[in-house]
Structure formats: structure tokens, C-alpha cells
Amino acid sequence: AGPGAATLGFGATISAARARWLACDGGITRIVLGPEGQPLDVGRTHRVVPRHLRRAVEARDGGCVFAGCHAPAHWCDVHHLVHWADGGETSLENSGLLCERH
Ligand SMILES: [Zn+2]
């Protein structure tokens, strides 16, 4: 909870940190609302980490890149090293495999 918190589709409130973590491996759809709350523009859903990029990151990293962790690639998600919300690009250079623990 707090000023940076987000609300999930079913009403649960999550922290800003958790929202950033989910956004790193999710899909993003821009929805522009009018003054009465009606949707004016529903943009295309954009997969943040496309499949071909995940395969490239898996080939490079092999598994979780956190120091001392040996979690295999299939336990990991691709995350932005410089977070997308902070201007980080969705690119091989700015991506790394991290297990859910890290
Ligand atoms: Zn790990």
C-alpha cells in the first residue's frame, strides 16, 4: 500500500516494487480514458520480452545470473537490468535471467 501502490484486475492492492516486478515480464496495453471514464483508445498489447529475446538471453546466461545461484533457465524470467519504467530498453544487452527468488 502507499502512494506508489497498484491495483490488480481483481481488486488486490500491491506495492510499487511488486508492480514493477510483474511489469518486467508482462504485457502492456495502453488504454486512454475519457472524462467520464470511457475508453477512447485501446492500444495493442505489447509483450515486453519477446520470445526470440528470451531464447537469446537463455543461450547467453544459461540460468539465474545472481551471484552464487545455479537455478536453471526454465526456473527464471527475463528481467530488465535497467528497469523498463526507468527508461531501460528491452534488448539483449539490458536483459538478464533471474529466478523468482532473486
Ligand atoms: Zn537465482
PDB file of C-alpha atoms and ligand atoms in Angstrom:
ATOM      1  CA  ALA A   1       0.000   0.000   0.000  1.00  0.00           C
ATOM      2  CA  GLY A   2       1.039   3.639  -0.251  1.00  0.00           C
ATOM      3  CA  PRO A   3       1.216   6.311  -2.894  1.00  0.00           C
ATOM      4  CA  GLY A   4       3.126   4.106  -5.338  1.00  0.00           C
ATOM      5  CA  ALA A   5       0.859   1.081  -4.976  1.00  0.00           C
ATOM      6  CA  ALA A   6      -1.019  -0.547  -7.845  1.00  0.00           C
ATOM      7  CA  THR A   7      -4.329  -2.356  -8.066  1.00  0.00           C
ATOM      8  CA  LEU A   8      -4.740  -5.690  -9.804  1.00  0.00           C
ATOM      9  CA  GLY A   9      -7.685  -6.543 -12.035  1.00  0.00           C
ATOM     10  CA  PHE A  10      -9.479  -8.404  -9.251  1.00  0.00           C
ATOM     11  CA  GLY A  11      -9.029  -5.548  -6.760  1.00  0.00           C
ATOM     12  CA  ALA A  12      -5.980  -6.605  -4.739  1.00  0.00           C
ATOM     13  CA  THR A  13      -3.531  -3.822  -3.853  1.00  0.00           C
ATOM     14  CA  ILE A  14       0.183  -4.472  -4.339  1.00  0.00           C
ATOM     15  CA  SER A  15       3.316  -2.470  -3.628  1.00  0.00           C
ATOM     16  CA  ALA A  16       5.010  -0.397  -6.307  1.00  0.00           C
ATOM     17  CA  ALA A  17       8.011  -2.758  -6.152  1.00  0.00           C
ATOM     18  CA  ARG A  18       5.768  -5.768  -6.799  1.00  0.00           C
ATOM     19  CA  ALA A  19       4.039  -3.943  -9.666  1.00  0.00           C
ATOM     20  CA  ARG A  20       7.424  -3.196 -11.285  1.00  0.00           C
ATOM     21  CA  TRP A  21       8.430  -6.845 -10.849  1.00  0.00           C
ATOM     22  CA  LEU A  22       5.235  -8.041 -12.553  1.00  0.00           C
ATOM     23  CA  ALA A  23       5.514  -5.447 -15.338  1.00  0.00           C
ATOM     24  CA  CYS A  24       9.021  -6.613 -16.178  1.00  0.00           C
ATOM     25  CA  ASP A  25       7.684  -9.898 -17.540  1.00  0.00           C
ATOM     26  CA  GLY A  26       4.153  -8.953 -18.511  1.00  0.00           C
ATOM     27  CA  GLY A  27       2.192  -7.464 -21.314  1.00  0.00           C
ATOM     28  CA  ILE A  28       1.362  -3.805 -21.538  1.00  0.00           C
ATOM     29  CA  THR A  29      -1.763  -2.331 -23.076  1.00  0.00           C
ATOM     30  CA  ARG A  30      -2.294   1.421 -23.259  1.00  0.00           C
ATOM     31  CA  ILE A  31      -5.869   2.449 -22.511  1.00  0.00           C
ATOM     32  CA  VAL A  32      -6.763   6.135 -22.830  1.00  0.00           C
ATOM     33  CA  LEU A  33      -9.858   7.069 -20.827  1.00  0.00           C
ATOM     34  CA  GLY A  34     -12.192   9.998 -21.491  1.00  0.00           C
ATOM     35  CA  PRO A  35     -13.501  12.381 -18.819  1.00  0.00           C
ATOM     36  CA  GLU A  36     -16.378  10.019 -17.990  1.00  0.00           C
ATOM     37  CA  GLY A  37     -14.065   7.022 -17.709  1.00  0.00           C
ATOM     38  CA  GLN A  38     -14.979   5.619 -21.096  1.00  0.00           C
ATOM     39  CA  PRO A  39     -12.138   4.023 -23.061  1.00  0.00           C
ATOM     40  CA  LEU A  40     -11.185   6.252 -26.010  1.00  0.00           C
ATOM     41  CA  ASP A  41      -8.214   4.292 -27.281  1.00  0.00           C
ATOM     42  CA  VAL A  42      -7.163   0.730 -26.523  1.00  0.00           C
ATOM     43  CA  GLY A  43      -3.702   0.202 -27.940  1.00  0.00           C
ATOM     44  CA  ARG A  44      -2.201  -3.098 -28.935  1.00  0.00           C
ATOM     45  CA  THR A  45      -0.912  -5.306 -26.160  1.00  0.00           C
ATOM     46  CA  HIS A  46       2.867  -5.319 -26.319  1.00  0.00           C
ATOM     47  CA  ARG A  47       4.844  -8.248 -24.990  1.00  0.00           C
ATOM     48  CA  VAL A  48       7.710  -6.671 -23.095  1.00  0.00           C
ATOM     49  CA  VAL A  49      10.121  -9.563 -23.620  1.00  0.00           C
ATOM     50  CA  PRO A  50       9.504 -11.240 -26.984  1.00  0.00           C
ATOM     51  CA  ARG A  51      10.156 -14.959 -27.371  1.00  0.00           C
ATOM     52  CA  HIS A  52      13.231 -14.526 -29.575  1.00  0.00           C
ATOM     53  CA  LEU A  53      14.827 -12.277 -26.952  1.00  0.00           C
ATOM     54  CA  ARG A  54      14.143 -14.789 -24.182  1.00  0.00           C
ATOM     55  CA  ARG A  55      15.834 -17.509 -26.226  1.00  0.00           C
ATOM     56  CA  ALA A  56      18.869 -15.277 -26.772  1.00  0.00           C
ATOM     57  CA  VAL A  57      19.091 -14.418 -23.062  1.00  0.00           C
ATOM     58  CA  GLU A  58      18.747 -18.110 -22.131  1.00  0.00           C
ATOM     59  CA  ALA A  59      21.552 -19.025 -24.542  1.00  0.00           C
ATOM     60  CA  ARG A  60      23.810 -16.328 -23.110  1.00  0.00           C
ATOM     61  CA  ASP A  61      23.035 -16.636 -19.377  1.00  0.00           C
ATOM     62  CA  GLY A  62      22.202 -20.337 -19.048  1.00  0.00           C
ATOM     63  CA  GLY A  63      20.368 -19.748 -15.751  1.00  0.00           C
ATOM     64  CA  CYS A  64      19.902 -17.231 -12.954  1.00  0.00           C
ATOM     65  CA  VAL A  65      22.657 -14.627 -13.114  1.00  0.00           C
ATOM     66  CA  PHE A  66      22.503 -13.754  -9.400  1.00  0.00           C
ATOM     67  CA  ALA A  67      25.907 -14.417  -7.836  1.00  0.00           C
ATOM     68  CA  GLY A  68      26.078 -17.937  -6.418  1.00  0.00           C
ATOM     69  CA  CYS A  69      22.670 -19.017  -7.738  1.00  0.00           C
ATOM     70  CA  HIS A  70      22.501 -22.044 -10.006  1.00  0.00           C
ATOM     71  CA  ALA A  71      18.780 -22.007 -10.856  1.00  0.00           C
ATOM     72  CA  PRO A  72      18.250 -23.326 -14.405  1.00  0.00           C
ATOM     73  CA  ALA A  73      16.850 -21.157 -17.174  1.00  0.00           C
ATOM     74  CA  HIS A  74      13.401 -22.778 -17.044  1.00  0.00           C
ATOM     75  CA  TRP A  75      13.000 -21.533 -13.436  1.00  0.00           C
ATOM     76  CA  CYS A  76      13.862 -17.974 -14.483  1.00  0.00           C
ATOM     77  CA  ASP A  77      12.213 -14.947 -16.017  1.00  0.00           C
ATOM     78  CA  VAL A  78      13.924 -12.354 -18.173  1.00  0.00           C
ATOM     79  CA  HIS A  79      14.263  -9.053 -16.329  1.00  0.00           C
ATOM     80  CA  HIS A  80      15.480  -5.641 -17.372  1.00  0.00           C
ATOM     81  CA  LEU A  81      18.834  -4.725 -15.799  1.00  0.00           C
ATOM     82  CA  VAL A  82      17.861  -1.040 -16.069  1.00  0.00           C
ATOM     83  CA  HIS A  83      14.149  -1.254 -15.388  1.00  0.00           C
ATOM     84  CA  TRP A  84      11.778  -0.504 -18.241  1.00  0.00           C
ATOM     85  CA  ALA A  85       9.967   2.080 -16.094  1.00  0.00           C
ATOM     86  CA  ASP A  86      13.318   3.888 -15.674  1.00  0.00           C
ATOM     87  CA  GLY A  87      13.930   4.016 -19.421  1.00  0.00           C
ATOM     88  CA  GLY A  88      15.716   0.690 -19.823  1.00  0.00           C
ATOM     89  CA  GLU A  89      15.430  -0.834 -23.269  1.00  0.00           C
ATOM     90  CA  THR A  90      14.036  -4.278 -23.972  1.00  0.00           C
ATOM     91  CA  SER A  91      17.226  -5.584 -25.514  1.00  0.00           C
ATOM     92  CA  LEU A  92      19.701  -8.404 -25.062  1.00  0.00           C
ATOM     93  CA  GLU A  93      22.233  -6.029 -23.517  1.00  0.00           C
ATOM     94  CA  ASN A  94      19.710  -4.838 -20.917  1.00  0.00           C
ATOM     95  CA  SER A  95      18.254  -8.251 -20.066  1.00  0.00           C
ATOM     96  CA  GLY A  96      19.203 -10.970 -17.626  1.00  0.00           C
ATOM     97  CA  LEU A  97      17.746 -14.203 -16.305  1.00  0.00           C
ATOM     98  CA  LEU A  98      16.680 -14.169 -12.670  1.00  0.00           C
ATOM     99  CA  CYS A  99      14.904 -16.876 -10.725  1.00  0.00           C
ATOM    100  CA  GLU A 100      11.816 -15.919  -8.732  1.00  0.00           C
ATOM    101  CA  ARG A 101      13.869 -15.806  -5.506  1.00  0.00           C
ATOM    102  CA  HIS A 102      16.169 -13.143  -6.938  1.00  0.00           C
TER     103      HIS A 102
HETATM  104 ZN    ZN B   1      18.557 -17.072  -8.581  1.00  0.00          ZN
END
